[in-house]
mmCIF file of C-alpha atoms in Angstrom:
data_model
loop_
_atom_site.group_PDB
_atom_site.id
_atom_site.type_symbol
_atom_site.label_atom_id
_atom_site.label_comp_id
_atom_site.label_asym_id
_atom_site.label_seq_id
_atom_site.Cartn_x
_atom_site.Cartn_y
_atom_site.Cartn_z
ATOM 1 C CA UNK A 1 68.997 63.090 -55.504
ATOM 2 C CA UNK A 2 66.771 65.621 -54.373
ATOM 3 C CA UNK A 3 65.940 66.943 -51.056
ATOM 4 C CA UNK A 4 62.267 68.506 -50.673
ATOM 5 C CA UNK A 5 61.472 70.903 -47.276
ATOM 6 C CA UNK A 6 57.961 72.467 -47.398
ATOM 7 C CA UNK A 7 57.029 76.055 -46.921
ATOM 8 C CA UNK A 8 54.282 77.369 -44.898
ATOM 9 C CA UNK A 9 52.385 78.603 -46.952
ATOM 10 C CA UNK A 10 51.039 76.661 -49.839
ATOM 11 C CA UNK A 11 54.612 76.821 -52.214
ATOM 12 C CA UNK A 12 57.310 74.289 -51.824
ATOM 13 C CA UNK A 13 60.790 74.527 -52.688
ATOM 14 C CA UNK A 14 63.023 71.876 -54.600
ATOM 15 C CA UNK A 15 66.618 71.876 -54.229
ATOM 16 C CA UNK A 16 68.807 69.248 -56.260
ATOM 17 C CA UNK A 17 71.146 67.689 -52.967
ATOM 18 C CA UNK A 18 73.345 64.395 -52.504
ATOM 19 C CA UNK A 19 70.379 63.170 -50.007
ATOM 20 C CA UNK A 20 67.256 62.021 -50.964
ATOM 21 C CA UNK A 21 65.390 62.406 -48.300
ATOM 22 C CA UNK A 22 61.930 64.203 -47.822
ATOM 23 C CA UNK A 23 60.981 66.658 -44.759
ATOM 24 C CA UNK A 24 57.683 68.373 -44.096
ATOM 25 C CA UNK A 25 55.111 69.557 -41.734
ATOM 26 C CA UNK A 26 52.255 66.949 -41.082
ATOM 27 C CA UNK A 27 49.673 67.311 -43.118
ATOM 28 C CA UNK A 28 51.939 69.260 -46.093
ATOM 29 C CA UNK A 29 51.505 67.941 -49.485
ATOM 30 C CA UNK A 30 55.095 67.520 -51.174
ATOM 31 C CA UNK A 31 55.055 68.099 -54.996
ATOM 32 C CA UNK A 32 58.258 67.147 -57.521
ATOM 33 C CA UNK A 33 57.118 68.596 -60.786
ATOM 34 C CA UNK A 34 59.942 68.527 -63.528
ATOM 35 C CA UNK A 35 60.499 71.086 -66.362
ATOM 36 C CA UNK A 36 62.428 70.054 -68.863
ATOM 37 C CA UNK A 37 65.507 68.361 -67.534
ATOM 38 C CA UNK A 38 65.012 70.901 -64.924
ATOM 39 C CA UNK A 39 63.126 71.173 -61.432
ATOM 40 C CA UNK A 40 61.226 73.882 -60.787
ATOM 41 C CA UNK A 41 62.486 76.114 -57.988
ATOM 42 C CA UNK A 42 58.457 76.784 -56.417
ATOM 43 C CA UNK A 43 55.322 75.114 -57.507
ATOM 44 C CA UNK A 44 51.875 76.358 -57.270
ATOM 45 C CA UNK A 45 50.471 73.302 -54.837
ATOM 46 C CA UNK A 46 46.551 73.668 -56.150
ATOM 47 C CA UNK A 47 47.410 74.048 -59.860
ATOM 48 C CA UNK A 48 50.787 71.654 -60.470
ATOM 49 C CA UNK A 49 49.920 68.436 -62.202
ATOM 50 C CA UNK A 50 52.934 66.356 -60.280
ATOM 51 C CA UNK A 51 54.834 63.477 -62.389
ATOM 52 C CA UNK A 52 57.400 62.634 -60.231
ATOM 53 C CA UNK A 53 56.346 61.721 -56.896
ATOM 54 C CA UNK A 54 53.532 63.458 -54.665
ATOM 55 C CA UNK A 55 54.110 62.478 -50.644
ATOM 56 C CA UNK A 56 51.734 63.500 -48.037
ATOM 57 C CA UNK A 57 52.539 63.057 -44.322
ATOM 58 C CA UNK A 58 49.813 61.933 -41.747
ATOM 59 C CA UNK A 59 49.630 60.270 -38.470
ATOM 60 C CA UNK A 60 50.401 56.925 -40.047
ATOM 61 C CA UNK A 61 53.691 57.617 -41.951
ATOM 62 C CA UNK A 62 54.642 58.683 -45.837
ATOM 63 C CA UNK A 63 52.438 57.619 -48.820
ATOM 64 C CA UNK A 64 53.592 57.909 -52.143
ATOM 65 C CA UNK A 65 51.592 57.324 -55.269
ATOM 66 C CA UNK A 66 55.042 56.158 -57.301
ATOM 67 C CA UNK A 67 55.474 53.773 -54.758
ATOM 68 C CA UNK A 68 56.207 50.248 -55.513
ATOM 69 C CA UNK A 69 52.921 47.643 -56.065
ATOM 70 C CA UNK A 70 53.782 45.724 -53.384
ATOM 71 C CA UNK A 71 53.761 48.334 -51.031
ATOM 72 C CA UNK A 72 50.615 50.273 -51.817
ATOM 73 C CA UNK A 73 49.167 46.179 -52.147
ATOM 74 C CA UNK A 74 50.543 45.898 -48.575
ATOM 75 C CA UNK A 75 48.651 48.684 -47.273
ATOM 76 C CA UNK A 76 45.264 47.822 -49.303
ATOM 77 C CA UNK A 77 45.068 44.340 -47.502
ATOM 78 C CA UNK A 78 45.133 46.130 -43.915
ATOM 79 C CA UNK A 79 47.906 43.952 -42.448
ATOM 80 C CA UNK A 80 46.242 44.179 -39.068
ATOM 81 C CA UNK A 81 43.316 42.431 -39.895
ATOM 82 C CA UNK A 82 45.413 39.680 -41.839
ATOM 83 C CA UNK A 83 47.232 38.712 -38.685
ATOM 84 C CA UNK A 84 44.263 38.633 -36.819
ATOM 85 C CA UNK A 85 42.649 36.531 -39.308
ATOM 86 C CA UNK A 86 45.904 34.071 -39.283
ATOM 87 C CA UNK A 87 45.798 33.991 -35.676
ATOM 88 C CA UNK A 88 42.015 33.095 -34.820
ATOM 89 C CA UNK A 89 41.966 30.614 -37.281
ATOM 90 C CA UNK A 90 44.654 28.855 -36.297
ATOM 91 C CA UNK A 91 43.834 29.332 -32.581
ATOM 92 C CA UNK A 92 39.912 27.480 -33.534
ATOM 93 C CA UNK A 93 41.834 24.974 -35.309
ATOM 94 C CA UNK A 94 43.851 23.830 -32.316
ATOM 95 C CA UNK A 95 40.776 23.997 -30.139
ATOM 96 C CA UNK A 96 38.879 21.988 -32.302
ATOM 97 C CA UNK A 97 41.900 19.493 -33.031
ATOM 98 C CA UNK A 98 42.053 19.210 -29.331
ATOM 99 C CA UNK A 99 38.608 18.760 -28.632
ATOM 100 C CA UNK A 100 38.126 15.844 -31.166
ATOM 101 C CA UNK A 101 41.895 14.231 -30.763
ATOM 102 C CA UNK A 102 42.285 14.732 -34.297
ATOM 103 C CA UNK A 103 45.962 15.430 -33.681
ATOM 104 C CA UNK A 104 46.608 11.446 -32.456
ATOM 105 C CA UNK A 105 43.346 10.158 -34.495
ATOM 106 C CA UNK A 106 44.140 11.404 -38.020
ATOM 107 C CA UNK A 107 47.353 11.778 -40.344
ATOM 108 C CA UNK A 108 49.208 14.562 -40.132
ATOM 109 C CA UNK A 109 48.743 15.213 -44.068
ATOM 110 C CA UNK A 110 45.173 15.495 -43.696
ATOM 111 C CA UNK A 111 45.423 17.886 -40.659
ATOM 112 C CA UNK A 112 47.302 20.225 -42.150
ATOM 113 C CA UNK A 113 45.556 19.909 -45.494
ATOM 114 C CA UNK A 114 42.682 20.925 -43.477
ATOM 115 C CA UNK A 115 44.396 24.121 -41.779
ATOM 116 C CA UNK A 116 45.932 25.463 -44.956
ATOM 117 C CA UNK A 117 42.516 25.124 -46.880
ATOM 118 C CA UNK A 118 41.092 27.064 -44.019
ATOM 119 C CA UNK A 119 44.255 29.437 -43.537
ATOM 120 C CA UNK A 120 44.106 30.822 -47.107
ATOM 121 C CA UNK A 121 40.633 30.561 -47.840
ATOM 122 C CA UNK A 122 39.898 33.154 -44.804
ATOM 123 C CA UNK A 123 42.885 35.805 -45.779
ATOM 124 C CA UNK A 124 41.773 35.471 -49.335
ATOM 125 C CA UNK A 125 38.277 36.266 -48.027
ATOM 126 C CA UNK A 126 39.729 38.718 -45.604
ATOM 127 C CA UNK A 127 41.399 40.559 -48.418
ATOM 128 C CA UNK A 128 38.417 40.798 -50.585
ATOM 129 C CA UNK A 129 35.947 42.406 -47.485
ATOM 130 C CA UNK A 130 38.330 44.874 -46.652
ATOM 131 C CA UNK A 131 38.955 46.235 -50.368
ATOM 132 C CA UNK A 132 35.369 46.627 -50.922
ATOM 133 C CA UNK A 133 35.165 48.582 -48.103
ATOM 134 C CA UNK A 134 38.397 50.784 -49.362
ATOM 135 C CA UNK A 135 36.084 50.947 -53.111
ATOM 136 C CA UNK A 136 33.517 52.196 -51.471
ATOM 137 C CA UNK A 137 34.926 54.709 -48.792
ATOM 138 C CA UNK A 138 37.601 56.336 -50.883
ATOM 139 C CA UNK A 139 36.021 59.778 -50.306
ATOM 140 C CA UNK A 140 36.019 59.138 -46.444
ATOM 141 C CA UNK A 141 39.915 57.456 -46.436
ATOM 142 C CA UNK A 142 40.833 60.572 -48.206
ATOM 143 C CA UNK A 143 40.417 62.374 -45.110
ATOM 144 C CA UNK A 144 41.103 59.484 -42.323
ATOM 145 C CA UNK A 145 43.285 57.311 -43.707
ATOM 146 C CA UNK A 146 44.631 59.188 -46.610
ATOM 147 C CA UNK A 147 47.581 56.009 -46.834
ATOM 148 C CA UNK A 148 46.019 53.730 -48.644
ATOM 149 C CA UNK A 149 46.147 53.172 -52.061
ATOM 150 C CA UNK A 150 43.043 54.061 -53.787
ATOM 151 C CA UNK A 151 42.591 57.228 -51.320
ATOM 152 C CA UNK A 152 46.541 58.347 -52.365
ATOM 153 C CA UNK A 153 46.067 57.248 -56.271
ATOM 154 C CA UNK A 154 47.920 54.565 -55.816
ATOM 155 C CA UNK A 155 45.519 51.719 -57.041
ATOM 156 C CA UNK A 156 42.657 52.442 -59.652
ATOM 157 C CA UNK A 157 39.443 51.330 -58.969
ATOM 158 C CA UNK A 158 39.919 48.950 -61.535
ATOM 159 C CA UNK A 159 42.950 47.397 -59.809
ATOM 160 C CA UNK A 160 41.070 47.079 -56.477
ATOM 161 C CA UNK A 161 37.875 45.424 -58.308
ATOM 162 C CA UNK A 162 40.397 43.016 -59.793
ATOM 163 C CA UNK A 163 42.280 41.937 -56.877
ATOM 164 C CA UNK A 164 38.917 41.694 -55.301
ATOM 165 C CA UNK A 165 37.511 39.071 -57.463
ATOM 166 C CA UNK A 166 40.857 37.283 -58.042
ATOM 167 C CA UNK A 167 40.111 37.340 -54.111
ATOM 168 C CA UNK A 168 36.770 36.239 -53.734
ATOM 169 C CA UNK A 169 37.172 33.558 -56.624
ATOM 170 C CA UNK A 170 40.192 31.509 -55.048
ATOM 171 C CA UNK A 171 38.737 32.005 -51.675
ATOM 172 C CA UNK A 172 35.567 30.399 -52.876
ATOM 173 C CA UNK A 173 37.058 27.946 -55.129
ATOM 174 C CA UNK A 174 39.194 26.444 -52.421
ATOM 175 C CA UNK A 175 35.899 26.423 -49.937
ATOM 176 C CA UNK A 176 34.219 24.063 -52.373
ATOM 177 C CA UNK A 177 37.159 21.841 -53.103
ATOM 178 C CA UNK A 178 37.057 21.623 -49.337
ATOM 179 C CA UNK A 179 33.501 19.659 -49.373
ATOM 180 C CA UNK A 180 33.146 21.205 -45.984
ATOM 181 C CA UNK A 181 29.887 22.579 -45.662
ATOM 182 C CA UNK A 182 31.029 24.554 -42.656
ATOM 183 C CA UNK A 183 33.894 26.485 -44.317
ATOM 184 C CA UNK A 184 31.781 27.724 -47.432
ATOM 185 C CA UNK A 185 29.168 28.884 -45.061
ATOM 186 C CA UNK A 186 31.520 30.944 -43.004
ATOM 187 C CA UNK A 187 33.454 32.136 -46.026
ATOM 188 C CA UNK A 188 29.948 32.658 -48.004
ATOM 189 C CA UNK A 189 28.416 34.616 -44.978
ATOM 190 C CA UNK A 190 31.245 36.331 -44.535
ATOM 191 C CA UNK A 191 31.221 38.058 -47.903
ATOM 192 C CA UNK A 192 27.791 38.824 -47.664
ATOM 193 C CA UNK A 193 27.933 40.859 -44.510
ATOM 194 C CA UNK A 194 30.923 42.959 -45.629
ATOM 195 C CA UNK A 195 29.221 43.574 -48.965
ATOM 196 C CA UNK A 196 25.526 44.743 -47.031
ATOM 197 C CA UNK A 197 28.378 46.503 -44.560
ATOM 198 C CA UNK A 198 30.310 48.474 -47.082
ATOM 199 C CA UNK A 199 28.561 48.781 -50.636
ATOM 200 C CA UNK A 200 27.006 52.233 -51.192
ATOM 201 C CA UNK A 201 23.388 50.849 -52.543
ATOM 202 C CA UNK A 202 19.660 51.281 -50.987
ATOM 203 C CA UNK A 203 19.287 48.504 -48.438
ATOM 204 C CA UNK A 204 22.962 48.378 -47.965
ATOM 205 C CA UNK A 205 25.723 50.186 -46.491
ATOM 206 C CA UNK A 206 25.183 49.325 -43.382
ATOM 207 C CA UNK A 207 28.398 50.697 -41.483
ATOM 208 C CA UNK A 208 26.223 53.691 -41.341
ATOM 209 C CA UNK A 209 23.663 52.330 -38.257
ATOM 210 C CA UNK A 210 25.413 51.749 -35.148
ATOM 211 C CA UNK A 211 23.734 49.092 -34.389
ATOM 212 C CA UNK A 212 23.826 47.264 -37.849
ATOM 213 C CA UNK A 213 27.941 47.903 -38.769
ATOM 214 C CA UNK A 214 28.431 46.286 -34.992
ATOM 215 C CA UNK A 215 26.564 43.222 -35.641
ATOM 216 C CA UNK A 216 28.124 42.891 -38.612
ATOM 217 C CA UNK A 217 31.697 42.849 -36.668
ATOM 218 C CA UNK A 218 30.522 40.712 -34.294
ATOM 219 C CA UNK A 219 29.170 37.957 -35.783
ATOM 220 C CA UNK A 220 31.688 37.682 -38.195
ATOM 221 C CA UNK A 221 34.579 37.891 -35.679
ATOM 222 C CA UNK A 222 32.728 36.200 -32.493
ATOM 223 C CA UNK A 223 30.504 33.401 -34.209
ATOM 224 C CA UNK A 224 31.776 32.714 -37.829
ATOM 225 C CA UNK A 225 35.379 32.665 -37.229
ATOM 226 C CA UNK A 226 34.854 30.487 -33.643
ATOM 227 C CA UNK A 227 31.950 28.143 -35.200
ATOM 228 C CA UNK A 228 33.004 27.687 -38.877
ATOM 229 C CA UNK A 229 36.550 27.080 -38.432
ATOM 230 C CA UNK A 230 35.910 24.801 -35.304
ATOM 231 C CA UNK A 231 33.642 22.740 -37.528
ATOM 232 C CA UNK A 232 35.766 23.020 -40.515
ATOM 233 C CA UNK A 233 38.587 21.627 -38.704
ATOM 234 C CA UNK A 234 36.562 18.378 -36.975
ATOM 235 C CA UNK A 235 35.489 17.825 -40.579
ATOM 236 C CA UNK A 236 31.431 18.116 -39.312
ATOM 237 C CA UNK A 237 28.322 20.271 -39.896
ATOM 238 C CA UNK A 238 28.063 23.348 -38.640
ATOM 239 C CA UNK A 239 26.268 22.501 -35.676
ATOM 240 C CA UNK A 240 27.208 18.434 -35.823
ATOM 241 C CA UNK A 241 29.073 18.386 -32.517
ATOM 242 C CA UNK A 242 28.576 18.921 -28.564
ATOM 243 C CA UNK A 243 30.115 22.943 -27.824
ATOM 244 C CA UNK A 244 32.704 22.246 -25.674
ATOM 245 C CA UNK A 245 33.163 24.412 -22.554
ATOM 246 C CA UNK A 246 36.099 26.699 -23.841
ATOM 247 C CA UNK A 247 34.288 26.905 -27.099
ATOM 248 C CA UNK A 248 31.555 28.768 -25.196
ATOM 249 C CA UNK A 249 34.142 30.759 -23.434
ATOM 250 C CA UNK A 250 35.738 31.864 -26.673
ATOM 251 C CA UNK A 251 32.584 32.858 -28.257
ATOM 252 C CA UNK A 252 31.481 34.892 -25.538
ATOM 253 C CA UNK A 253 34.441 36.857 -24.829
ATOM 254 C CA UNK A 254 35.137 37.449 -28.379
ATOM 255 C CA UNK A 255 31.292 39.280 -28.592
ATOM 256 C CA UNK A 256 32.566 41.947 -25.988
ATOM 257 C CA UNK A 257 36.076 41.949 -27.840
ATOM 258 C CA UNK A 258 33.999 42.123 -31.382
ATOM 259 C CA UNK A 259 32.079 45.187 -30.047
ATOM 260 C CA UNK A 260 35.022 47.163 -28.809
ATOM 261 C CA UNK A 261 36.625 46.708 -32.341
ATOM 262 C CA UNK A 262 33.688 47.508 -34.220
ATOM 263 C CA UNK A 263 32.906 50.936 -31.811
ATOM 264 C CA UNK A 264 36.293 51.727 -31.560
ATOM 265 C CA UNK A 265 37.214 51.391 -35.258
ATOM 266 C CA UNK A 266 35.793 54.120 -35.919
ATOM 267 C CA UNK A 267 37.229 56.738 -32.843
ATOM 268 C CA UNK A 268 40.045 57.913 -34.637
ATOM 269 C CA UNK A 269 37.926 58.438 -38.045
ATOM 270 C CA UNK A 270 35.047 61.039 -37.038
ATOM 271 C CA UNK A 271 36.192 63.844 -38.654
ATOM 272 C CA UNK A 272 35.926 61.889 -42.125
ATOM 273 C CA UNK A 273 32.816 60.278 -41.014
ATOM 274 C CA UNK A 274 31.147 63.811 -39.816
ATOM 275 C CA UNK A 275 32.139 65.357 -43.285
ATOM 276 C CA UNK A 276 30.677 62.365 -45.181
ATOM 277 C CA UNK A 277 27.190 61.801 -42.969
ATOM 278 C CA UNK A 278 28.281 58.534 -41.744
ATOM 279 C CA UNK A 279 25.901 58.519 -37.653
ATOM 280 C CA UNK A 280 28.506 56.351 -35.813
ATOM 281 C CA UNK A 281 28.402 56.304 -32.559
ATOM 282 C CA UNK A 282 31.005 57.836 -32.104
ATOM 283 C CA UNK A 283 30.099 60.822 -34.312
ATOM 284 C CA UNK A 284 26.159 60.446 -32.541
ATOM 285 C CA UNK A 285 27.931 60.376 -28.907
ATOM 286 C CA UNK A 286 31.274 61.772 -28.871
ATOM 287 C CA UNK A 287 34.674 60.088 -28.819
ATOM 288 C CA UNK A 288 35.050 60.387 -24.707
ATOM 289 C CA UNK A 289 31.756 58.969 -24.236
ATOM 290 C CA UNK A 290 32.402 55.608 -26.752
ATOM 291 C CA UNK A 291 36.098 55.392 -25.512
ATOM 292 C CA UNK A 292 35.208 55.212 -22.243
ATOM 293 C CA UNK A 293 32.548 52.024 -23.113
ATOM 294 C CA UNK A 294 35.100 50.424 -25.121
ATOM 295 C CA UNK A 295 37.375 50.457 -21.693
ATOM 296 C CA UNK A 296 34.687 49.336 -19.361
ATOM 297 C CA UNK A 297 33.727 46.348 -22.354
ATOM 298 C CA UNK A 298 37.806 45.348 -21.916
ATOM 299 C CA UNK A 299 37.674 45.171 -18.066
ATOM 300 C CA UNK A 300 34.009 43.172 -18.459
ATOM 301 C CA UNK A 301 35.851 40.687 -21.033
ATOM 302 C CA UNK A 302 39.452 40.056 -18.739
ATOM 303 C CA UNK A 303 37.542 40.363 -15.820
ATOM 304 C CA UNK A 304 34.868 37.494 -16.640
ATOM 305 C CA UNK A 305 38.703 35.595 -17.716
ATOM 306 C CA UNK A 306 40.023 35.907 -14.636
ATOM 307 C CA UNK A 307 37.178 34.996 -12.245
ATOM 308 C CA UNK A 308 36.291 31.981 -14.601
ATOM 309 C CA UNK A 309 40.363 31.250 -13.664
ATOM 310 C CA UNK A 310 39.887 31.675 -9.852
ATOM 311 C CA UNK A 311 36.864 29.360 -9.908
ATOM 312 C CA UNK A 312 37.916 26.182 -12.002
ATOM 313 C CA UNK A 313 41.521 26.422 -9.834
ATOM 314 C CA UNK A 314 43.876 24.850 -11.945
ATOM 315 C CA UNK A 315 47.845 25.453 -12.314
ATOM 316 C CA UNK A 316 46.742 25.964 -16.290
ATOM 317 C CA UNK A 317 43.688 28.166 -15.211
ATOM 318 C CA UNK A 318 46.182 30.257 -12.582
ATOM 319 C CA UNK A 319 48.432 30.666 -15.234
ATOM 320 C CA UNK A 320 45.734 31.455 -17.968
ATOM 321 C CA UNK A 321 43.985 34.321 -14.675
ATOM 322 C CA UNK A 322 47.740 35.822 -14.102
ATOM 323 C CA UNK A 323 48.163 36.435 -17.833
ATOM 324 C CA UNK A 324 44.498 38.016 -18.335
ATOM 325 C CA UNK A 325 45.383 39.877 -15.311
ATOM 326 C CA UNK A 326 48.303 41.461 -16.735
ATOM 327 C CA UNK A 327 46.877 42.156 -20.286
ATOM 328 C CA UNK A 328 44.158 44.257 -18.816
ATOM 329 C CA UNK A 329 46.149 46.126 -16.295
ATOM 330 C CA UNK A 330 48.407 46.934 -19.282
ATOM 331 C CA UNK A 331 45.306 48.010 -21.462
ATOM 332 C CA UNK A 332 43.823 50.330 -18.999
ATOM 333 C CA UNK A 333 47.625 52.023 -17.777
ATOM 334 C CA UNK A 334 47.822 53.054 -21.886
ATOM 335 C CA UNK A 335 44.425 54.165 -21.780
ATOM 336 C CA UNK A 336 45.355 57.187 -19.193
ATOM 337 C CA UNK A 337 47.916 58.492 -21.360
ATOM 338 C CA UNK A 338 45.311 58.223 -24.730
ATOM 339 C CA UNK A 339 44.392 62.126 -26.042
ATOM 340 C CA UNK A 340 40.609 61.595 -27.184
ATOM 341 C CA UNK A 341 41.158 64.812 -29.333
ATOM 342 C CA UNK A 342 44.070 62.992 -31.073
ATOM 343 C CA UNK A 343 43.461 60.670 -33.970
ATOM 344 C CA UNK A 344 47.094 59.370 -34.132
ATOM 345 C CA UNK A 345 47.046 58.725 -30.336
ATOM 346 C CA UNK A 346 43.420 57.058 -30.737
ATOM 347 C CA UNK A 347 44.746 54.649 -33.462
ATOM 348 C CA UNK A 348 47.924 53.342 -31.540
ATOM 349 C CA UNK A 349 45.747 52.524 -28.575
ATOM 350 C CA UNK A 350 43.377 50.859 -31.233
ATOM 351 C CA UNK A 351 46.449 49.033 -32.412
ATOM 352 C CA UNK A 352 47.314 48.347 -29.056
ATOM 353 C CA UNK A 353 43.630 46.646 -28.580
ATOM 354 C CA UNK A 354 44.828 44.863 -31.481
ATOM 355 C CA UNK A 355 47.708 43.441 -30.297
ATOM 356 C CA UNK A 356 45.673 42.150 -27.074
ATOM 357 C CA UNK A 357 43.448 40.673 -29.513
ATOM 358 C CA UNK A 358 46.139 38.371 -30.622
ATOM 359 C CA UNK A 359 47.249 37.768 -27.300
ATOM 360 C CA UNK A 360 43.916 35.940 -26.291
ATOM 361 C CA UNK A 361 43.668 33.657 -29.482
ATOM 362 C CA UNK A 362 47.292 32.371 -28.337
ATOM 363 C CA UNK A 363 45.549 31.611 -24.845
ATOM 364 C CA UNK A 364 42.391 30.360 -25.794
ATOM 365 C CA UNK A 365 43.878 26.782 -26.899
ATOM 366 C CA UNK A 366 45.125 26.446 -23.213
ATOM 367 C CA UNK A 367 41.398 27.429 -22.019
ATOM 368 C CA UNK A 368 40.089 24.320 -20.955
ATOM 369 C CA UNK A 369 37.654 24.839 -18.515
#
């Protein structure tokens, strides 16, 4: 096994040791280039062609470009956004499935035929929006999120175009098998915004407005996902059926949560996005300025929660208040101890907002106002 520890300058040394275990600097590219049946003892890091392994440490952990297919595939599908895709979904369902009484009206085959048609449809989907926006920002992840596959070599562009369609065609194939009108419009509208979002074309590419790559977010997140699926899951029209109260609710605070994601996103990425010309706001304004908004937006959203709990006065809305309470106090406590002028320490709190984002879709099924 080999053991690999990185100079300062820009030559590396490779020792032949019982470990196999890797230690640099962050940010020090790692190079394994064999000679014969020999390693090198230093390698020249601009000219060396490496065939073994390369590694490069960053704020999110090792990436390898021999690593396994299933790991680079489990970092091209941006895990984060699959969970939060799960979650929502099934959250709407349950709302919807409550609103309607589907769960005592209608067989349980059918029900869940319903939520799995909806379930895999929308990660499918998912899957394909967030590779096109890897194809078409490789140049940018090489510098913010150097990790993932096509910015590491890990995946062609060819093998991200294919999973892509393989995607896109299930996903869609499955919405129209569905006969519900509602889920091929979400999954359909979907698509199109993270292909006028992402794809580098006149007209298009629209993560470079503010404005534009936030509505984009938003609607997709706040309206689509609470709509379509809600629909979807009564087995109606898009807009066949009286909004209930909590459906409102849910809607509404997911446009504040939408627009924190979609302005925060993009905090821990400006010095990619200042190299490559991309105006977000957070390049146009600075990353204290648009941090601080995407606090004040949280405390808007749990406050709203929490006096909405206080004035309907139920044991299930004092519960719900107590629990909004204590997500936001625990939000705005990490925020003091956030560095703005730290990417890494940006992205966990982004993660964090995440995580808080999950929270809420497990809450909103008990919202009933």
């Amino acid at each position: 096994m080999l053991s690999v520890s990185a100079c300062g300058s820009r030559v590396i040394r490779v020792k032949a040791l019982q470990s196999g275990t890797f230690e640099c600097k962050p940010g020090q590219p790692l190079f394994l280039v064999p000679v014969g049946k020999r390693f090198c003892q230093k390698a020249n890091v601009r000219s060396a062609r490496p065939k073994v392994a390369i590694a490069s440490l960053t704020k999110h952990g090792v990436s390898h470009t021999g690593t396994r297919f299933h790991e680079a595939f489990a970092n091209f599908v941006r895990p984060h956004t699959i969970l939060g895709t799960i979650i929502s979904v099934s959250s709407v369902t349950m709302m919807a499935l409550q609103f309607g009484g589907l769960l005592e009206l209608s067989p349980a085959l059918l029900v869940s035929k319903q939520t799995v048609q909806a379930l895999v449809s929308a990660v499918l989907m998912n899957v394909a929006i967030v590779g096109i926006n890897q194809v078409y920002d490789k140049k940018l992840d090489r510098v913010n999120k150097p990790y993932l596959p096509l910015a590491s070599g890990a995946f062609s562009s060819d093998t991200a175009l294919s999973i892509i369609a393989a995607c896109t065609a299930v996903s869609l194939v499955l919405g129209v098998l569905s006969g519900s009108s509602a889920l091929i419009f979400s999954l359909v509208v979907s698509l199109l915004l993270g292909i006028v979002y992402s794809v580098d074309y006149p007209g298009l590419r629209w993560k470079r407005s503010p404005v534009l790559a936030a509505s984009c977010v938003l609607f997709v997140r706040a309206v689509i996902v609470q709509l379509g699926f809600f629909a979807h899951a009564l087995g109606r029209g898009l807009l066949d059926f009286h909004f209930p109260k909590n459906l409102w609710f849910a809607i509404g605070f997911m446009v504040v949560y939408g627009a924190v994601i979609a302005l925060f996103k993009d905090l821990p990425d400006v010095v990619g996005d200042r190299k490559q010309n991309i105006r977000t706001l957070s390049v146009r304004l600075g990353p204290s300025f648009v941090f601080n908004i995407c606090v004040s937006l949280l405390s808007m959203a749990y406050g709203s929660a929490v006096l909405l709990s206080v004035v309907y006065n139920s044991a299930t809305s004092t519960v719900l208040g107590i629990l909004h309470t204590a997500v936001i106090f625990s939000l705005l406590i990490a925020s003091k101890r956030v560095d703005i002028s730290s990417s890494a320490s940006l992205y966990e709190y982004y993660m964090l907002i995440w995580r808080a984002f999950y929270a809420e879709y497990f809450l909103l099924p008990w919202c009933t106002l």
